Structures are given as C-alpha cells and as structure tokens.
Coordinates of C-alpha atoms in Angstrom, one line a residue:
M1 CA 93.4 84.7 88.3
S2 CA 95.4 84.2 91.3
N3 CA 97.1 80.9 92.0
M4 CA 100.9 81.5 92.8
I5 CA 101.3 83.1 89.4
K6 CA 104.8 82.4 88.3
A7 CA 107.4 84.3 86.3
T8 CA 108.3 81.1 84.5
M9 CA 105.0 81.1 82.6
T10 CA 105.2 80.6 78.9
G11 CA 105.2 83.6 76.5
A12 CA 102.0 82.6 75.1
A13 CA 100.5 82.4 78.6
L14 CA 101.8 85.7 79.5
A15 CA 100.5 87.3 76.5
T16 CA 97.2 85.8 77.3
V17 CA 97.3 87.1 80.8
L18 CA 98.2 90.6 79.6
L19 CA 95.1 90.8 77.4
T20 CA 93.1 90.9 80.6
A21 CA 94.7 93.7 82.4
S22 CA 95.1 97.6 82.4
C23 CA 94.3 101.1 84.0
S24 CA 92.9 104.7 83.3
N25 CA 93.3 109.2 84.2
S26 CA 90.8 111.9 83.7
P27 CA 90.9 115.0 85.8
L28 CA 87.4 114.7 87.0
P29 CA 86.2 114.6 89.6
V30 CA 89.0 115.4 92.0
E31 CA 88.8 112.8 94.8
S32 CA 89.6 115.3 97.6
Q33 CA 86.7 117.4 96.5
L34 CA 84.4 114.5 97.1
T35 CA 85.6 113.7 100.6
P36 CA 83.0 114.1 103.3
K37 CA 83.6 115.6 106.7
T38 CA 84.1 112.3 108.4
T39 CA 87.3 112.0 110.6
T40 CA 89.7 109.0 110.2
S41 CA 89.0 108.0 113.8
E42 CA 85.2 107.9 113.3
A43 CA 85.8 105.8 110.2
V44 CA 87.9 103.2 111.8
S45 CA 85.7 102.9 114.9
T46 CA 82.9 101.0 113.0
F47 CA 85.3 98.3 111.8
P48 CA 87.4 96.1 113.8
Y49 CA 90.5 97.3 111.9
N50 CA 91.4 99.3 108.8
P51 CA 88.5 98.9 106.2
I52 CA 90.7 98.4 103.2
V53 CA 92.6 95.5 104.9
Y54 CA 89.3 94.2 106.3
H55 CA 87.9 93.9 102.8
L56 CA 91.0 92.2 101.5
D57 CA 90.5 89.6 104.3
L58 CA 86.9 89.3 103.2
S59 CA 88.3 88.4 99.7
I60 CA 90.6 85.8 101.3
L61 CA 87.7 84.3 103.2
A62 CA 86.0 83.8 99.8
Y63 CA 88.9 81.8 98.7
Q64 CA 88.9 80.0 102.1
L65 CA 85.3 79.0 101.9
Y66 CA 85.8 77.8 98.3
G67 CA 88.8 75.7 99.6
Q68 CA 86.6 74.1 102.2
S69 CA 84.1 73.1 99.6
L70 CA 86.7 71.1 97.7
V71 CA 85.9 67.4 98.0
W72 CA 89.4 66.3 97.3
P73 CA 91.6 69.3 98.7
F74 CA 94.8 67.2 98.6
D75 CA 94.6 67.1 94.8
P76 CA 91.5 69.0 93.5
Y77 CA 93.0 69.7 90.2
Y78 CA 94.4 66.3 89.4
E79 CA 98.0 67.5 89.3
E80 CA 99.4 64.6 91.2
H81 CA 98.6 62.6 88.0
G82 CA 100.4 65.1 85.7
G83 CA 103.9 64.7 84.3
K84 CA 105.7 61.9 82.3
K85 CA 104.5 59.1 84.6
G86 CA 101.0 60.4 85.2
D87 CA 97.6 60.1 83.5
R88 CA 95.8 63.3 84.3
E89 CA 93.5 63.1 81.4
G90 CA 92.6 59.5 82.1
I91 CA 91.7 60.2 85.8
M92 CA 89.5 63.1 84.8
K93 CA 87.6 61.1 82.3
K94 CA 86.9 58.5 85.0
V95 CA 85.7 61.3 87.3
Q96 CA 83.3 62.7 84.5
Q97 CA 81.9 59.1 84.1
W98 CA 81.4 58.9 87.9
A99 CA 79.8 62.4 88.0
N100 CA 77.3 61.3 85.2
Q101 CA 76.2 58.4 87.3
V102 CA 76.0 60.2 90.6
G103 CA 74.0 63.1 89.0
I104 CA 71.3 60.7 88.0
Q105 CA 70.7 59.9 91.7
Q106 CA 71.1 63.5 93.0
I107 CA 68.4 64.8 90.9
K108 CA 66.1 62.8 93.0
T109 CA 66.8 65.0 96.1
P110 CA 67.1 68.5 94.3
S111 CA 67.2 70.6 97.5
A112 CA 69.8 68.6 99.3
L113 CA 72.8 70.7 100.5
N114 CA 75.0 67.7 101.2
S115 CA 75.5 66.7 97.6
Y116 CA 78.3 66.9 95.0
R117 CA 78.6 69.9 92.7
G118 CA 80.8 71.0 89.9
P119 CA 80.3 69.4 86.5
G120 CA 76.8 70.1 85.1
S121 CA 76.0 66.4 85.1
L122 CA 76.0 66.3 88.9
G123 CA 73.1 68.7 89.0
G124 CA 71.3 67.6 85.8
F125 CA 72.4 70.7 84.0
S126 CA 74.1 71.0 80.6
N127 CA 77.4 69.5 81.1
N128 CA 80.9 70.5 79.6
S129 CA 83.1 67.6 79.3
G130 CA 85.9 69.8 78.2
H131 CA 86.2 71.2 81.7
D132 CA 88.4 69.9 84.4
P133 CA 85.9 68.0 86.6
I134 CA 86.5 69.9 90.0
I135 CA 84.2 68.4 92.7
Y136 CA 82.6 70.4 95.6
N137 CA 80.3 69.8 98.6
Y138 CA 79.0 73.0 100.1
A139 CA 77.9 71.2 103.2
Q140 CA 81.5 71.3 104.3
L141 CA 81.7 75.0 104.7
Y142 CA 82.9 76.1 108.2
P143 CA 84.1 79.8 108.2
W144 CA 85.4 79.5 111.7
S145 CA 88.0 77.0 110.6
N146 CA 91.3 77.5 108.5
A147 CA 91.6 75.7 105.2
L148 CA 94.5 73.9 103.4
T149 CA 94.5 73.0 99.8
N150 CA 97.1 71.6 97.4
A151 CA 97.6 73.5 94.1
D152 CA 100.2 71.9 91.9
G153 CA 102.5 70.9 94.6
T154 CA 102.2 74.1 96.7
W155 CA 99.9 74.1 99.6
V156 CA 97.7 77.2 100.3
E157 CA 96.8 77.8 103.9
Y158 CA 93.9 80.3 104.4
L159 CA 93.9 81.9 107.8
T160 CA 91.1 84.5 107.8
P161 CA 91.5 86.4 111.2
N162 CA 89.0 85.2 113.9
T163 CA 88.3 88.9 114.4
I164 CA 86.1 88.4 111.4
T165 CA 85.1 84.7 111.6
S166 CA 84.4 84.4 115.3
R167 CA 81.6 87.1 114.9
I168 CA 79.7 84.9 112.4
K169 CA 76.7 83.3 114.0
S170 CA 74.9 81.5 111.2
V171 CA 75.8 80.3 107.6
F172 CA 73.4 79.8 104.7
V173 CA 73.9 78.7 101.1
C174 CA 72.1 79.6 97.9
Q175 CA 72.4 77.3 95.0
R176 CA 70.7 76.1 91.9
P177 CA 68.6 73.1 92.7
A178 CA 69.4 69.9 90.9
G179 CA 67.4 69.6 87.7
G180 CA 66.5 73.2 88.0
T181 CA 66.8 76.2 85.5
E182 CA 69.5 78.7 85.9
S183 CA 67.1 81.0 87.5
A184 CA 65.9 78.6 90.1
V185 CA 67.3 78.8 93.7
V186 CA 67.3 76.7 96.7
F187 CA 68.3 78.1 100.2
N188 CA 69.7 76.0 103.0
E189 CA 71.2 76.7 106.3
L190 CA 74.2 74.7 107.4
S191 CA 73.9 72.5 110.5
N192 CA 77.5 71.3 111.0
G193 CA 78.0 72.9 114.4
K194 CA 79.1 76.5 115.3
S195 CA 81.8 75.9 117.7
G196 CA 84.0 78.6 116.2
A197 CA 81.5 81.4 116.8
S198 CA 82.0 83.6 119.9
A199 CA 79.4 83.8 122.6
G200 CA 78.3 87.2 121.4
A201 CA 78.4 86.4 117.6
T202 CA 75.6 88.3 115.6
N203 CA 76.9 88.4 112.1
T204 CA 75.2 86.2 109.4
L205 CA 77.1 84.8 106.2
L206 CA 75.2 83.8 103.1
A207 CA 77.3 81.9 100.5
F208 CA 76.2 81.7 96.9
E209 CA 76.9 79.5 93.9
G210 CA 77.6 80.5 90.3
G211 CA 79.2 79.3 87.1
T212 CA 82.5 79.8 85.4
G213 CA 83.8 78.3 82.1
D214 CA 81.1 79.9 79.9
K215 CA 82.3 82.4 77.2
G216 CA 78.9 82.4 75.5
E217 CA 80.0 79.9 72.9
V218 CA 77.5 77.3 71.7
G219 CA 78.0 74.0 73.5
Q220 CA 80.3 75.4 76.2
P221 CA 78.1 75.6 79.4
A222 CA 79.6 76.5 82.8
S223 CA 80.5 74.4 85.6
Q224 CA 79.1 75.2 89.1
S225 CA 81.1 76.2 92.3
L226 CA 81.0 78.5 95.3
M227 CA 81.5 82.1 93.9
G228 CA 81.3 84.2 97.0
F229 CA 79.3 85.3 100.1
I230 CA 77.2 88.1 101.7
L231 CA 78.2 89.2 105.3
L232 CA 75.7 91.0 107.3
R233 CA 78.0 92.8 109.8
E234 CA 76.2 94.1 112.9
K235 CA 77.3 97.5 114.4
E236 CA 77.2 98.6 118.1
D237 CA 74.4 101.1 117.4
G238 CA 72.1 98.3 116.3
A239 CA 72.5 99.1 112.5
Y240 CA 74.3 96.9 110.0
D241 CA 76.3 96.9 106.8
V242 CA 76.2 94.5 103.9
H243 CA 79.5 93.2 102.5
I244 CA 79.5 91.2 99.2
S245 CA 82.7 89.3 98.5
F246 CA 83.6 87.3 95.4
R247 CA 86.4 84.8 95.1
G248 CA 89.1 84.8 92.6
S249 CA 90.4 82.0 90.2
R250 CA 91.8 78.7 91.5
S251 CA 93.7 76.2 89.5
G252 CA 96.6 73.8 89.3
S253 CA 99.2 74.7 86.6
T254 CA 98.6 78.3 85.6
G255 CA 100.6 78.0 82.4
R256 CA 98.5 75.0 81.1
A257 CA 95.2 76.6 82.4
A258 CA 95.9 79.8 80.4
L259 CA 96.9 77.9 77.2
E260 CA 93.9 75.5 77.3
A261 CA 91.5 78.3 78.1
F262 CA 92.7 80.7 75.4
S263 CA 90.5 79.5 72.4
D264 CA 87.2 81.0 71.8
D265 CA 85.4 77.9 70.3
K266 CA 87.6 75.2 71.7
A267 CA 88.3 76.4 75.3
S268 CA 89.0 73.6 77.8
G269 CA 90.5 72.9 81.1
N270 CA 90.0 75.0 84.2
P271 CA 86.6 76.7 84.2
D272 CA 87.8 79.8 86.0
W273 CA 90.5 80.5 83.4
I274 CA 88.0 80.1 80.5
T275 CA 86.0 82.8 82.2
D276 CA 89.1 85.0 82.8
L277 CA 90.1 84.7 79.1
G278 CA 86.6 85.3 77.8
Y279 CA 88.1 88.8 77.1
N280 CA 86.1 89.7 73.9
R281 CA 84.1 92.9 74.8
L282 CA 80.4 92.9 73.9
S283 CA 77.9 95.9 73.7
A284 CA 74.6 95.8 75.3
N285 CA 72.8 94.7 72.1
Q286 CA 75.2 91.7 72.0
G287 CA 74.0 90.2 75.3
T288 CA 75.6 92.4 78.1
A289 CA 72.9 94.8 78.9
H290 CA 72.3 93.1 82.3
I291 CA 75.7 94.4 83.3
S292 CA 75.7 97.8 81.4
T293 CA 73.6 99.6 78.9
V294 CA 76.6 101.8 77.9
G295 CA 80.0 100.8 76.4
K296 CA 81.2 97.2 76.0
V297 CA 81.8 94.6 78.7
H298 CA 84.1 91.5 79.0
R299 CA 81.9 88.6 77.9
G300 CA 83.5 86.1 80.3
F301 CA 82.7 88.0 83.4
A302 CA 79.3 89.0 82.1
R303 CA 78.4 85.3 81.5
S304 CA 79.6 84.3 85.0
M305 CA 77.5 87.1 86.6
R306 CA 74.4 86.0 84.7
S307 CA 74.6 82.7 86.5
I308 CA 75.5 84.3 89.9
H309 CA 72.7 86.9 89.9
P310 CA 69.7 84.5 90.8
N311 CA 71.5 83.1 93.8
L312 CA 73.1 86.3 95.1
F313 CA 69.9 88.3 94.8
H314 CA 68.0 85.5 96.5
C315 CA 70.4 85.6 99.4
L316 CA 70.0 89.4 99.6
D317 CA 66.2 88.9 99.6
K318 CA 66.6 86.5 102.5
A319 CA 68.9 88.9 104.3
A320 CA 66.3 91.6 104.0
G321 CA 63.7 89.3 105.5
M322 CA 66.1 88.5 108.4
K323 CA 66.4 92.2 109.1
N324 CA 62.5 92.7 108.9
G325 CA 62.9 95.3 106.3
T326 CA 65.5 97.5 108.1
K327 CA 67.9 98.9 105.3
P328 CA 71.7 98.6 105.8
D329 CA 73.7 101.8 106.3
N330 CA 76.2 100.7 103.6
I331 CA 76.7 98.2 100.9
Y332 CA 80.4 97.2 100.3
V333 CA 81.4 95.0 97.3
T334 CA 84.9 93.4 97.1
G335 CA 87.0 90.7 95.5
H336 CA 90.5 89.8 94.5
S337 CA 91.6 89.2 90.9
L338 CA 88.7 87.3 89.2
G339 CA 86.7 88.3 92.3
G340 CA 87.6 91.9 91.7
A341 CA 86.3 91.7 88.2
L342 CA 83.0 90.1 89.3
A343 CA 82.7 92.8 92.1
Q344 CA 82.9 95.5 89.2
A345 CA 80.4 93.5 87.2
F346 CA 77.9 93.2 90.1
V347 CA 78.1 96.9 90.9
S348 CA 77.6 97.8 87.3
S349 CA 74.7 95.5 87.0
V350 CA 72.9 97.4 89.8
L351 CA 74.0 100.8 88.7
L352 CA 74.1 100.6 84.8
G353 CA 72.3 97.3 83.9
N354 CA 68.8 97.0 82.5
E355 CA 67.5 94.1 84.9
Y356 CA 68.6 95.2 88.4
G357 CA 69.4 98.8 87.5
P358 CA 69.6 101.6 86.9
N359 CA 70.6 102.5 90.4
G360 CA 68.8 99.5 92.0
T361 CA 65.4 100.1 90.4
G362 CA 65.3 97.4 87.8
K363 CA 62.3 95.0 87.2
S364 CA 64.3 91.9 88.4
L365 CA 65.3 93.5 91.7
P366 CA 63.4 91.9 94.7
S367 CA 61.0 94.4 96.1
S368 CA 62.5 93.9 99.5
L369 CA 65.7 95.5 98.2
S370 CA 64.2 98.4 96.4
G371 CA 64.9 100.9 99.3
W372 CA 68.5 99.8 99.9
P373 CA 71.2 102.5 99.4
W374 CA 72.4 101.1 95.9
K375 CA 73.2 104.6 94.6
N376 CA 75.8 105.0 97.4
I377 CA 77.4 101.5 97.0
K378 CA 81.1 101.2 97.7
L379 CA 83.4 99.1 95.4
I380 CA 86.8 97.9 96.6
S381 CA 88.7 95.7 94.2
F382 CA 92.1 94.1 94.6
S383 CA 94.5 93.2 91.8
A384 CA 91.5 93.2 89.4
P385 CA 91.6 92.9 85.6
R386 CA 89.7 95.3 83.3
I387 CA 86.2 94.4 82.5
G388 CA 85.1 96.9 79.9
D389 CA 86.0 99.6 77.5
A390 CA 86.7 103.3 78.2
T391 CA 83.1 104.3 77.8
F392 CA 81.9 101.8 80.2
A393 CA 84.7 102.4 82.7
E394 CA 84.5 106.1 82.8
R395 CA 80.6 106.1 83.1
L396 CA 80.7 103.6 86.1
T397 CA 83.6 105.3 87.8
V398 CA 82.8 109.0 87.4
D399 CA 79.0 109.3 86.9
S400 CA 77.9 106.4 89.0
L401 CA 80.5 106.0 91.7
Q402 CA 81.8 109.7 91.7
S403 CA 85.4 108.8 91.8
E404 CA 88.5 109.6 89.7
F405 CA 89.1 107.9 86.4
F406 CA 92.7 107.1 85.4
S407 CA 93.2 106.9 81.6
T408 CA 96.3 107.8 79.6
P409 CA 97.6 106.6 76.3
F410 CA 101.3 106.6 77.4
N411 CA 101.9 106.3 81.2
P412 CA 100.6 103.1 82.8
I413 CA 101.5 104.3 86.2
D414 CA 98.9 106.6 88.0
L415 CA 101.1 109.3 89.6
K416 CA 98.0 110.7 91.4
A417 CA 97.4 107.4 93.0
Y418 CA 96.6 107.2 96.8
R419 CA 98.6 105.1 99.4
P420 CA 96.4 102.9 101.7
N421 CA 97.0 105.4 104.6
N422 CA 95.4 108.4 102.8
P423 CA 92.7 109.5 105.2
A424 CA 90.4 110.5 102.3
I425 CA 89.9 106.7 101.8
L426 CA 88.4 106.0 105.2
S427 CA 86.3 109.0 105.3
R428 CA 84.8 108.1 101.9
L429 CA 84.2 104.5 102.7
L430 CA 82.2 105.4 105.8
N431 CA 80.1 108.1 104.4
P432 CA 76.6 106.5 103.9
A433 CA 75.6 109.5 101.7
R434 CA 78.1 108.9 98.8
P435 CA 79.3 106.0 96.7
A436 CA 82.9 105.1 96.3
A437 CA 85.3 103.1 94.1
Y438 CA 88.9 102.2 94.9
R439 CA 91.1 99.8 92.8
V440 CA 93.8 98.5 95.2
L441 CA 96.9 96.9 93.6
H442 CA 100.6 96.7 93.4
S443 CA 102.0 98.9 90.6
K444 CA 104.2 96.2 89.2
D445 CA 101.3 93.6 88.9
P446 CA 101.2 92.4 85.2
I447 CA 97.5 91.5 85.6
T448 CA 96.6 95.1 86.1
T449 CA 99.0 96.8 83.9
E450 CA 98.1 99.4 81.2
K451 CA 101.1 98.3 79.0
G452 CA 98.8 96.0 76.9
A453 CA 95.5 96.5 75.2
G454 CA 92.3 95.5 76.9
G455 CA 90.0 98.2 78.2
K456 CA 90.1 100.6 81.0
H457 CA 90.0 100.2 84.9
V458 CA 87.1 101.2 87.3
G459 CA 87.9 103.3 90.4
K460 CA 90.4 105.5 92.0
T461 CA 93.8 103.9 92.1
V462 CA 95.4 102.9 95.4
Y463 CA 98.9 101.5 95.2
V464 CA 100.0 99.5 98.1
N465 CA 103.7 100.0 97.2
N466 CA 105.9 103.0 96.5
F467 CA 105.5 103.8 92.8
S468 CA 107.3 106.0 90.3
I469 CA 107.7 106.9 86.7
G470 CA 110.7 104.8 86.6
Q471 CA 108.5 101.6 86.6
L472 CA 107.7 102.3 83.0
V473 CA 110.9 100.5 81.9
S474 CA 110.9 97.9 84.5
G475 CA 109.6 94.3 84.0
P476 CA 106.6 92.8 85.6
D477 CA 106.4 91.1 88.9
F478 CA 104.1 88.2 89.0
S479 CA 104.3 87.9 92.9
A480 CA 102.8 91.4 92.9
H481 CA 99.4 89.8 92.1
E482 CA 99.3 87.8 95.2
Q483 CA 97.0 88.5 98.1
W484 CA 99.8 88.1 100.8
V485 CA 101.9 90.7 98.9
I486 CA 99.2 93.2 98.7
R487 CA 98.4 92.6 102.4
D488 CA 101.9 92.8 103.6
N489 CA 102.5 96.0 101.7
M490 CA 99.5 97.5 103.2
L491 CA 100.4 96.5 106.7
E492 CA 103.8 98.2 106.3
N493 CA 102.1 101.3 105.0
L494 CA 99.5 101.5 107.7
S495 CA 101.5 100.5 110.8
S496 CA 98.4 99.7 112.8
S497 CA 98.5 97.2 115.8
K498 CA 94.9 96.6 115.3
I499 CA 95.3 94.7 112.0
P500 CA 95.9 91.0 112.4
K501 CA 99.4 90.0 111.0
N502 CA 98.3 87.3 108.6
A503 CA 95.3 85.9 106.7
M504 CA 97.0 83.4 104.3
R505 CA 100.3 81.9 103.4
Y506 CA 101.8 79.2 101.1
R507 CA 103.4 76.1 102.5
T508 CA 105.8 73.8 100.6
M509 CA 105.2 70.2 100.0
A510 CA 108.1 69.3 102.3
E511 CA 106.4 71.2 105.2
I512 CA 103.0 69.5 104.8
N513 CA 104.1 66.0 103.3
P514 CA 107.7 65.5 104.1
D515 CA 107.5 61.8 103.2
R516 CA 106.4 62.4 99.6
V517 CA 108.3 60.5 96.8
K518 CA 107.9 62.9 93.9
D519 CA 108.8 60.3 91.2
K520 CA 106.0 58.2 92.3
K521 CA 103.3 60.9 92.7
G522 CA 99.8 59.8 91.7
S523 CA 100.4 56.2 92.9
A524 CA 97.9 54.9 95.4
A525 CA 100.6 54.9 98.1
E526 CA 101.5 58.5 97.4
M527 CA 97.9 59.6 97.3
S528 CA 97.4 57.9 100.7
K529 CA 100.3 60.0 102.0
M530 CA 98.7 63.3 100.6
A531 CA 95.5 62.5 102.3
A532 CA 97.3 61.6 105.6
A533 CA 99.4 64.7 105.6
L534 CA 96.3 66.9 105.1
K535 CA 94.5 65.2 108.0
K536 CA 97.6 65.5 110.2
Y537 CA 97.7 69.3 109.6
Y538 CA 94.2 69.7 111.0
T539 CA 95.0 67.4 113.9
D540 CA 98.2 69.1 114.7
T541 CA 96.6 72.6 114.6
A542 CA 93.7 71.6 116.6
T543 CA 91.5 72.9 113.7
H544 CA 87.9 71.8 113.0
F545 CA 87.8 69.1 110.2
D546 CA 85.2 66.5 109.2
H547 CA 87.5 63.5 109.2
A548 CA 84.7 61.0 108.5
T549 CA 83.5 62.8 105.4
F550 CA 87.0 63.3 104.2
D551 CA 87.7 59.5 104.6
R552 CA 84.6 58.7 102.7
D553 CA 85.4 61.0 99.9
F554 CA 89.0 59.8 99.7
D555 CA 87.9 56.2 99.4
T556 CA 85.6 57.3 96.6
R557 CA 88.5 59.0 94.8
M558 CA 90.6 55.8 95.0
Q559 CA 87.6 53.7 93.8
I560 CA 87.3 56.0 90.8
E561 CA 90.9 55.9 90.0
Q562 CA 91.0 52.1 90.3
G563 CA 88.0 51.9 88.0
Q564 CA 85.7 50.3 90.7

C-alpha cells in the first residue's frame, strides 16, 4: 500500500485506506517475561547490523527486485498518458491486445524464464481485462544492482545496502508455467552474470511469483507479478537462517488506484490495490481455512497468499535440497505494508492453517520441510495493515507467537510499545527456541491506526518515533507510512555506525529528466526523453543495466502505442 502516499488524497480514498488499518492490548503475556537469556551483543553478532533494520532492508530489497522486473520502468503504470491531453485508457487497451497475441506464442515455451508476465493472457491463464496491464520480465532480476522506477512523476531509487546484496551468490525464480494450473511451478536459475557478488559470497536468493487483484469475486482473476523472495543467509559457524520477505504495493496515482479498487464486484485498475481493499473478513468455512481455522481473515490477502503458496513452498523445498536436509536455525518472515500483511498471512498459514499447519505439520507441506522450526518462526512486519479480526489476531499473537497483544476500544496508541533500541527485541529474535512477533511502525501512520474499524493487529508494538497520549487528537501523517521515514527514525533511535545510512530515496522528475516538457508528456518525443534519462542514470552511476533488452522493450512499447 506504499507509493508516496500523499495527504492530498480524496476523502473517499482516505476512508478506503482507513478501512484496512488498526492495532490491539491485552496484558498477557508480558513480553519481558518471555525474553531469553541472550545478550544484545550476542544477538547482533550473527547479523551484519541491527536485525530490525536488516529486515526492513530486506523488505526494501523485495521492492527493488520488483522494480527490476518492470519491463517499462520509465512509465510502468501509464501515468505519462494521464491528464487532459493523455489517453491512458487507450494505451492500456492496446497493451492488453498486444499481451493477448504474445501470450499465444509464450505458451509454446512454458518453462521459459525470459518471458513477459503480468496479465493472465501472457501466461495462458484466466485474464482480467479490468486490471492495469503492468508488464514484467523476471529474467531482468539483478539484486546486486540499484533500481530506478517512475511512479506518477516521482522516481523511486532503491539502494539496498551491498552489505546484503554482495553476499548473494546465486538467484533462482519460482513461477507458474505458461498454460499451467495455479498449483504448477517451474524453477529456473538466473544466468545474467554475478559481477555484483563478493568473492566470498555464499547466500542464495530464491524469488517467487504470485497474484494480486483477486478478491474472490466471480470473473475477477489475479494478475501475476514478483511477490517476494527467500534468502538463505549463511553464518560463520556453518549454520544458516531463512528470511522470507514480501513486497508491498506499487502503483501510479494512489488516489485513483484506491477509488477504482474499492468496489466488490466491479473492482478495476491496479491489482495490488484491489488486493489491499479486499477488506471483507471471511471465516474458515468461507474459504480462508488455508490461512487460519480460527477467527476471520481479510479475503484479499488470503486470495493472494493462495496464489503465492505453491511457488513459495516449491522454493523452500528447493532450498532444503540445497542444504542436503540441514535445518535452518531460524525462520524470519518480513514485509512492508502489503508485504507486512502477506507476512502475517504466511506465518498464520503455517501455524493456524489447515493445509500447511498447524505448526508446520499440514498435509500440503513438503516433506523436506517437516522438521524445520516452524513453531519458533519470527514475524517482523513494517507499517502493516490488519488482516483479521480480534479472535484471529489474539490467537496468532499470544498462543502461537507468544507475544503481547494490543487491543483497546478507546486508545489507539499503545503506551506499552517498545522503541527499536529495546534490548528485549534483539534477544528474542535471536533465540531459536522461541517464536516472536513484532509490528514496527510510526504511531502517526494512518494505514496502521486503530481510529477506524477493521480488525486487530498481530504482534508486539514497536514505535520508531516518540509517542504519547496526545496523538489521540492529532491528525494522520501519510509520510509516516513510508519506508525511508521508518528507517530514518530507527537509525536515529539506534545510533549505530554499523547500519548503512540509506536503502532507498525519492528523486524528483527534474533530477532525473530535467529536459521534460510536462505539457507534452506521453508524446513520442517525451517518452524517448524518459527512456534516455533512465539509461543515463545507470550509465552515470556505473550501475549494471541491460541496455540492449531495455532498448528492445522500449521499441516494443512505442510500436504498441503507435498501433504497429
């Protein structure tokens, strides 16, 4: 749900956003009573830097990989064709027609990694013509490189620290094969060079595909995209940890995306936002038992996780094979915004679901994963919305993850919340004998407020900012939802020289494309400027970029727009 959320959103869009946010406070169990006897120094020593910030950076890496998979990063959401002189709907119809034709050819090579993805027609799946046709190619993934994308006139620059990326040795992708069922999976290794890896790199990254834009309504299937990755992080003692990171929402205009996605039976536009706003909560007998057999769960997130499960567990099965059956010490699950919601849904599916759970013993769990420490899984969400009702959230938080549950009918501010520098957090996260759940956020974030209806939150509250009862009467701050705001606040609180200073930033159009003529945006000349500006960024920063593939895809875009 993150995309430079702006305070200028319409009232209807703001109301829509508030329907997907809240928190919770019960006195049991007291977090300090659950803290193991692991010192802070011991905890930090197994990570290159503070584990909370490290996991936020993994969440940012999930966005970065998604950005690299965009075939037209200079205008992925067709915003350059919006406005009075634009024809955004017309361009998107042309892309849908192109996708229908390309899909027919791609079904002939179902296992090919270097293919176009997104609309269902590109893979021979059920197609949703109401979705914005965002186009991807997973063969472009290159975690060692920065990524730059244009979202409605503001450029997003992803800069995941090389402390993380340089230690990645190999990259694999799990996706649904063209023409295959939702449960079918094809597994490929990327072969586009590994110049960014350090000489001693040992970690493995396995990216997985999934669907968004499906609320469970008849005739509204999902569109496909990269939804996250698994990182096998090697440790000095020869052991390893598993980190699962989900990406958040990406879109152009947030106001329009929210308004178009709001309807139950006529939702359209950006697929991620349709998933975000599939906020109706359903019980297990209504189709969410794969997430939880208790309480009610957000149907949009449940439907998305249904499409992710086959690819994600196939990747985990492959990871187990790579480790010759050796179990990880710890399993960490993280994500920002939508990614935080999916992280909760995944953890619940393993602990409370009826397919992969309970506690990692379900009939659908690959046998290679049956001995993994699922009962001691660690959940770290950032700026996450609520995904279920109080019954669900309390069961998952207290019973399964042995953490404090915040729930109150009056005060949306958790006055018992931790700050990021609380030593109990580090001790708990590094204890392989206990599970953990932390929800990390800014107390003024409207996506995570409890001032509106919408269920309860999962996990012990960690505020990155100073918080007080006085915030009850203060207004929301939409920038508080942003990854860079969360990160900057944590760095100020932690004061550690080990933490890299930056992991992402926003760049203005004038910085990246100073020659742009806004009144003529969308014209062939202006689109060429956009493409040239993006290429210049990679050249000037000496960053890896596949210029030949980009040129091919840009020419394809221009041909589509010109009706050729």
